[in-house]
Coordinates of C-alpha atoms in Angstrom, one line a residue:
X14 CA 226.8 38.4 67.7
X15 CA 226.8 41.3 65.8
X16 CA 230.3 43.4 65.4
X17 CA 231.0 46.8 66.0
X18 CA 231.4 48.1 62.3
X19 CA 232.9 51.5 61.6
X20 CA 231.5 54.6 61.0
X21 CA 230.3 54.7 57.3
X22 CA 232.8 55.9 54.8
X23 CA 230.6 59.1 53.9
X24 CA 229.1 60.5 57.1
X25 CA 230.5 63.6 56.8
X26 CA 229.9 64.0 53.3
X27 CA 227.0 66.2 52.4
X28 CA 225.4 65.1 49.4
X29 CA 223.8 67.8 46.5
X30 CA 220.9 68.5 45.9
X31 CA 218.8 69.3 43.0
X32 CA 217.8 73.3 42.9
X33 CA 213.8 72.4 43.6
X34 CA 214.6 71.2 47.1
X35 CA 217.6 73.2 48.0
X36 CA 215.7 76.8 47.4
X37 CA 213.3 75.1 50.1
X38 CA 209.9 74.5 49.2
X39 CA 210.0 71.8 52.0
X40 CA 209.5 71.7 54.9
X41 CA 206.9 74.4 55.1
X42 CA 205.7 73.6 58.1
X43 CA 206.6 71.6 61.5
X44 CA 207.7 68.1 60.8
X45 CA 207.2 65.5 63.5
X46 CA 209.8 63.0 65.1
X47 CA 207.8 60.2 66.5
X48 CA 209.9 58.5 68.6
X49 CA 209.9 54.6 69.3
X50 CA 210.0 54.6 72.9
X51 CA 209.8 56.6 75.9
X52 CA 212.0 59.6 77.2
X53 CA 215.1 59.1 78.3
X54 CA 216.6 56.3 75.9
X55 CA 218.9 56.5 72.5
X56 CA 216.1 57.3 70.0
X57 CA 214.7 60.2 72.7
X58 CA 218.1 61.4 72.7
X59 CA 219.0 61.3 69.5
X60 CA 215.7 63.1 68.4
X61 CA 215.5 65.8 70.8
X62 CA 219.7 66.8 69.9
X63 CA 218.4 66.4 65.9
X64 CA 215.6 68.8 66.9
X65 CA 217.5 71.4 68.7
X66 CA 220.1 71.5 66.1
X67 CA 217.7 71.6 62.8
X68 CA 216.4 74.7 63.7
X69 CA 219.3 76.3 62.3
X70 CA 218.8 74.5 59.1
X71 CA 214.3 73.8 59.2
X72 CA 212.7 77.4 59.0
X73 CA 209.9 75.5 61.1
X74 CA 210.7 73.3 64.4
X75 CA 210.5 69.8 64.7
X76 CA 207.9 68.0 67.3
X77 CA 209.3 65.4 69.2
X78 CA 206.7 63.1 70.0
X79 CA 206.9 59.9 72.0
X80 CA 205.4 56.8 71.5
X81 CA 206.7 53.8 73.1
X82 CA 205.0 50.4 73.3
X83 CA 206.0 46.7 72.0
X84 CA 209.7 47.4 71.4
X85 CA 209.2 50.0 68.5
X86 CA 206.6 48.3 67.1
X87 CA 203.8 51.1 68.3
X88 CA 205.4 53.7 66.8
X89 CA 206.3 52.3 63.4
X90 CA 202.9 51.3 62.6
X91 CA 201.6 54.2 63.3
X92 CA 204.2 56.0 60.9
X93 CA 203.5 53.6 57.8
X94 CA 200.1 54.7 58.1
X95 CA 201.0 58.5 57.8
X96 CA 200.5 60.2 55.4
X97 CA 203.8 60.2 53.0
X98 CA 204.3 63.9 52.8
X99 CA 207.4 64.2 54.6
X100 CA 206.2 65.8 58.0
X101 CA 206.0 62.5 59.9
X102 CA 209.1 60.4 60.5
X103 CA 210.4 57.8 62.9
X104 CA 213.1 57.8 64.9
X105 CA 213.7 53.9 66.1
X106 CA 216.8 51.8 66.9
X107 CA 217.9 48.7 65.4
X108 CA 214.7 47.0 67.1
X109 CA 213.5 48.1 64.1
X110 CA 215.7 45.4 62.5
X111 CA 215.4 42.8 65.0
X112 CA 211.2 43.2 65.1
X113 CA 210.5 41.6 62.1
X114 CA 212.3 38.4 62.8
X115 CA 211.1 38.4 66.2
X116 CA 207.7 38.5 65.2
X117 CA 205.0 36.6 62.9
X118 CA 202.8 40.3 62.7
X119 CA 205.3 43.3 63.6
X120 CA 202.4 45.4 62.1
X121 CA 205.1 46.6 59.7
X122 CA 206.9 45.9 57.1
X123 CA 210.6 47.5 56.8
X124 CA 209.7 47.8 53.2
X125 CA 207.2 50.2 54.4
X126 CA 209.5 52.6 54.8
X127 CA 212.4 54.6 53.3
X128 CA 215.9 55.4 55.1
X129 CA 216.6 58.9 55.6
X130 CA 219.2 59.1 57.7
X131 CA 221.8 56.7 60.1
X132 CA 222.6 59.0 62.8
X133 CA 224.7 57.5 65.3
X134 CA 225.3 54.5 67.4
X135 CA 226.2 53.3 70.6
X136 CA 227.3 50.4 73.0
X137 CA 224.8 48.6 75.2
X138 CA 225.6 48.8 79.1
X139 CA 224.7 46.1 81.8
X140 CA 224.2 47.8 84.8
X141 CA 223.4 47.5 88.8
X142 CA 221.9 49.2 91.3
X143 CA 225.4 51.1 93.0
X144 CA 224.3 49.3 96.5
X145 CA 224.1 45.9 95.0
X146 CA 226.0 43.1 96.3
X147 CA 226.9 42.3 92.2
X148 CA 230.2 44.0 91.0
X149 CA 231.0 42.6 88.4
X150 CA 230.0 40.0 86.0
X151 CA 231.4 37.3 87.6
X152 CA 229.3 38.0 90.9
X153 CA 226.2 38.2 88.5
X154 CA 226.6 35.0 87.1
X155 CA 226.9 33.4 90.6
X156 CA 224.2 34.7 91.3
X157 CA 222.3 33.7 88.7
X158 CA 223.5 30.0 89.7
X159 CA 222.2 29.9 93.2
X160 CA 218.9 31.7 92.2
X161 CA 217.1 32.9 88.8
X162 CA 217.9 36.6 88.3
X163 CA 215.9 39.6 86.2
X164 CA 216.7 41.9 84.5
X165 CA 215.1 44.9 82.7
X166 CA 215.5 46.9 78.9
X167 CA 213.7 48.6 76.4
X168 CA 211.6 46.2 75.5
X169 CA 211.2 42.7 73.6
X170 CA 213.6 42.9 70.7
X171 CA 215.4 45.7 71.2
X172 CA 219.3 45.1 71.3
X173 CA 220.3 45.3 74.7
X174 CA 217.5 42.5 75.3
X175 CA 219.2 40.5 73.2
X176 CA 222.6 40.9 74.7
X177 CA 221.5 39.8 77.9
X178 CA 219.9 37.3 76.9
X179 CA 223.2 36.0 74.6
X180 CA 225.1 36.4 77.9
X181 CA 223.4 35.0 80.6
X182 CA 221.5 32.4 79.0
X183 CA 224.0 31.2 76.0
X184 CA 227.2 32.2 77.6
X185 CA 226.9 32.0 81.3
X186 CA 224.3 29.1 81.1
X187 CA 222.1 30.6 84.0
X188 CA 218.2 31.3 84.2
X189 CA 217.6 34.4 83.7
X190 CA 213.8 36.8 83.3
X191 CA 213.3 39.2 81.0
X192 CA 211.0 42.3 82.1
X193 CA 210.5 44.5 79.6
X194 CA 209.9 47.9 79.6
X195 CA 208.7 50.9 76.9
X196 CA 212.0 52.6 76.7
X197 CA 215.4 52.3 78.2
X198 CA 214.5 55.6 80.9
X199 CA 212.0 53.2 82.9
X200 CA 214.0 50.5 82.4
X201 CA 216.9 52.6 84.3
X202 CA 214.1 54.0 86.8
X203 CA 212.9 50.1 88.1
X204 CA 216.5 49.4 88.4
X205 CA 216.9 52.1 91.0
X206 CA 213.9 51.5 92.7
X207 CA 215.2 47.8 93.3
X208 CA 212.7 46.4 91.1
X209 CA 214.9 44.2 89.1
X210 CA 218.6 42.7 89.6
X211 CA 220.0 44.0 86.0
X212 CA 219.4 46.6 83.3
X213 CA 220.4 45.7 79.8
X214 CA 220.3 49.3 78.2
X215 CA 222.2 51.2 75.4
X216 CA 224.8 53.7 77.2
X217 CA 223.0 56.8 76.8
X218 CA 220.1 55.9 79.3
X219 CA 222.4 55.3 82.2
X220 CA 226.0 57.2 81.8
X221 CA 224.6 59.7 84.0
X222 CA 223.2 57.8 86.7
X223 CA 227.1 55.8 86.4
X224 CA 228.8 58.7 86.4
X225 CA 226.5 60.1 89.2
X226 CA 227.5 57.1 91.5
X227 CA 223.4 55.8 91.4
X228 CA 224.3 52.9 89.2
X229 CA 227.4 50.4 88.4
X230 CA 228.4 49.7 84.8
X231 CA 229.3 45.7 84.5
X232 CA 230.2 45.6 81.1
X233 CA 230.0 47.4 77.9
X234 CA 229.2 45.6 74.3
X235 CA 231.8 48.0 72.7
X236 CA 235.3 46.8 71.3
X237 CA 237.3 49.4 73.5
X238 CA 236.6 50.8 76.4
X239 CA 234.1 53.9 76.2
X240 CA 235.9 57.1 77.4
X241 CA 232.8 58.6 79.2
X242 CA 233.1 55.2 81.4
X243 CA 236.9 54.2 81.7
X244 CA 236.3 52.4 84.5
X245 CA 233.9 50.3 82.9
X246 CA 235.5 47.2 81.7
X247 CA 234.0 45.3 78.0
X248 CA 232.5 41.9 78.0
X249 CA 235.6 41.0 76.3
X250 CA 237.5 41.7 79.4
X251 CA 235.4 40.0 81.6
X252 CA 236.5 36.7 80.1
X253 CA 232.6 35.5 79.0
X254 CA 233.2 36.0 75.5
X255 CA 233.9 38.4 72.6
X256 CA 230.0 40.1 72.6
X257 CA 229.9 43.2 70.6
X258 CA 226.8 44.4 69.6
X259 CA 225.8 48.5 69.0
X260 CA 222.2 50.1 69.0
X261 CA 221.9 52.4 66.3
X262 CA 219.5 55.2 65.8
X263 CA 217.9 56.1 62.2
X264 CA 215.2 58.2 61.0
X265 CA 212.8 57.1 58.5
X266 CA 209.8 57.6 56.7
X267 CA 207.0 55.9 55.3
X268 CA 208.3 54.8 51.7
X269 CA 206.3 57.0 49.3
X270 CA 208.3 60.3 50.4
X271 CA 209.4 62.0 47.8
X272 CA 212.8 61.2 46.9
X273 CA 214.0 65.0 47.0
X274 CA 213.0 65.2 50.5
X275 CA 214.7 62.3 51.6
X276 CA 217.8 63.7 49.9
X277 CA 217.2 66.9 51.7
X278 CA 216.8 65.3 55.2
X279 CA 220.1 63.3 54.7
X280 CA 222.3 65.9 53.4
X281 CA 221.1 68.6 56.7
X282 CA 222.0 65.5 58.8
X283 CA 224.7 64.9 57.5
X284 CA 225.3 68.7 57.8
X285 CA 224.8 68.1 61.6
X286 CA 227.2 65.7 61.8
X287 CA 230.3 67.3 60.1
X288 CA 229.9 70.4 63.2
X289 CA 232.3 69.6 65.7
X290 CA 230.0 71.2 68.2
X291 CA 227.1 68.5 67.5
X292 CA 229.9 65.5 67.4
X293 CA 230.7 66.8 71.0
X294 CA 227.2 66.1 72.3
X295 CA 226.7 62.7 70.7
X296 CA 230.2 61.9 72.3
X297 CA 228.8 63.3 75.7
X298 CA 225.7 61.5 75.9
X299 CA 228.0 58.0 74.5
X300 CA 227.2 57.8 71.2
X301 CA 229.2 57.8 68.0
X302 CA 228.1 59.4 64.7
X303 CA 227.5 56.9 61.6
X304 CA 225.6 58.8 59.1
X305 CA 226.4 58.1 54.9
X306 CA 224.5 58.6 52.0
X307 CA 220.3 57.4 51.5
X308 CA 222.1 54.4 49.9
X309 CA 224.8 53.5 52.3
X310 CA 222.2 53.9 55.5
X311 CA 219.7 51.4 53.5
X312 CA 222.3 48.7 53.3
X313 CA 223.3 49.3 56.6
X314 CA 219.8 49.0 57.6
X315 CA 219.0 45.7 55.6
X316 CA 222.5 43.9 56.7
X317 CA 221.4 44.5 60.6
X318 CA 217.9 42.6 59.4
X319 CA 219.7 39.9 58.2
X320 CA 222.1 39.6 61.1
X321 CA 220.1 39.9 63.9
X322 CA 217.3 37.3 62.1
X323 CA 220.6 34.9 62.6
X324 CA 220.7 36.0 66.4
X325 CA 216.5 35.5 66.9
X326 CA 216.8 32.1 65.2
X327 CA 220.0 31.2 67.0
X328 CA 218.5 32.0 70.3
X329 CA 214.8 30.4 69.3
X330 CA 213.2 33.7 70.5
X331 CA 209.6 34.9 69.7
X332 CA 206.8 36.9 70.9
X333 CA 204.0 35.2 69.2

């Protein structure tokens, strides 16, 4: 599976800009941040901090606008249809990468669109009810060997789906249904109401509820331990193999932007991410920051295509 990589070399490095877009002639009005999925999961997060923070740098406020439905796949299309003026983008996670390859007819291309900005990443969490009889990984996999078990994310192809299913189907070897749902905040919310055994869900959608004793962390898909979850042991640990995968959240836009306003959205981000008071509320929510130049966040974008098409193919998954 795919490994943890570090943060890019130049996140904190803001990049300059020519004098036509740095005296602001964009954005002169609201830009929207359509958002892959429903409330409550990475790309919600990550968008509603982004748009908090940018009004100190934006002299008009971002719209946060949800749209969740076929693991990202909603939400994209409808972006590489907008207009490519700069005041739409989309804020996805790598199912943006995995989509493609998961797919014959995604609706989108990724050459549609243009990378703005890598924001930050995080590990994935499996995670129980806190009054289930599973405690660990171990007890889910017996579980899964006297009976089939389920288990919940944010939807087809997104990259906690796919590190359940590595586990518990390739790993553990037990029969296991996936029931997908159109973000990781539902996800979280069926789990609770005992409608499913497992969630599969990057951190940010359930440190809370962990934290707040409504929910058990298994396992985390993260090298190390996560601080905000000590307790919480890696897969690593656990003795069923070395599985480290992150979700990532980028913002993009349809390809035809103009490149100055892509270079201005990257170096405000960038911006945001070099302010010890915005690191402190990625860390609190679980993430960490990645950021990097337009042409550092592309590649990083175009190697997660390739890798995860090795992990589709490797685990014969489609959707058609």
């Amino acid at each position: 599976m795919i490994g943890r990589r570090p943060v890019l070399g130049a996140a904190l490095a803001v990049p300059a800009l020519g004098t036509t877009w740095a005296q602001g002639s964009w954005p002169d009005r609201p830009v929207r941040f359509v958002v892959a999925f429903a409330p409550g999961g990475p790309a919600d997060i990550i968008a509603r901090l982004l748009a908090h923070a940018l009004r100190e740098l934006w002299p008009h406020p971002v719209l946060v606008e949800n749209r969740g439905g076929a693991g990202g796949n909603v939400a994209a299309q409808a972006v590489g249809r907008a207009a490519a003026d700069g005041y739409t983008a989309l804020v996805t996670t790598s199912a943006f990468a995995v989509n493609p390859s998961l797919s014959r007819n995604a609706g989108y291309r990724p050459a549609d669109f243009a990378v703005a900005a890598l924001v930050a990443g995080t590990a994935n969490l499996f995670a129980v009810r806190a009054e289930s009889e599973i405690r660990t990984l171990g007890d889910l996999v017996a579980l899964g060997r006297r009976r089939p078990v389920n288990f919940g994310s944010a939807g087809v192809g997104s990259t906690p789906h796919l590190s359940a299913e590595n586990l518990l189907k390739r790993v553990a070897g037990v029969e296991a249904q996936h029931i997908p749902y159109a973000g990781a905040g539902p996800a979280m919310t069926a789990l609770l109401g005992g409608q499913i055994d497992l969630t599969s869900v990057a951190l940010p959608a359930a440190i809370q509820m962990v934290q707040g004793g409504r929910a058990r962390g298994l396992a985390v898909t993260s090298a190390a331990r996560v601080p905000a979850l000590p307790e919480v042991p890696t897969v690593t640990e656990t003795g069923f193999g070395s599985i480290v995968d992150l979700t990532w959240v980028c913002l993009l836009f349809p390809a035809a932007v103009p490149d100055g306003i892509l270079e201005r959205v990257n170096a405000d981000i960038g911006r945001l991410l070099a302010q010890p008071a915005f690191l402190a509320q990625l860390a609190a929510t679980g993430f960490d920051p990645i950021g990097g130049t337009r042409a550092e966040a592309g590649r990083y974008v175009a190697d997660e295509i390739r890798r995860w098409a090795e992990v589709v193919q490797a685990l014969r998954l489609s959707i058609d």
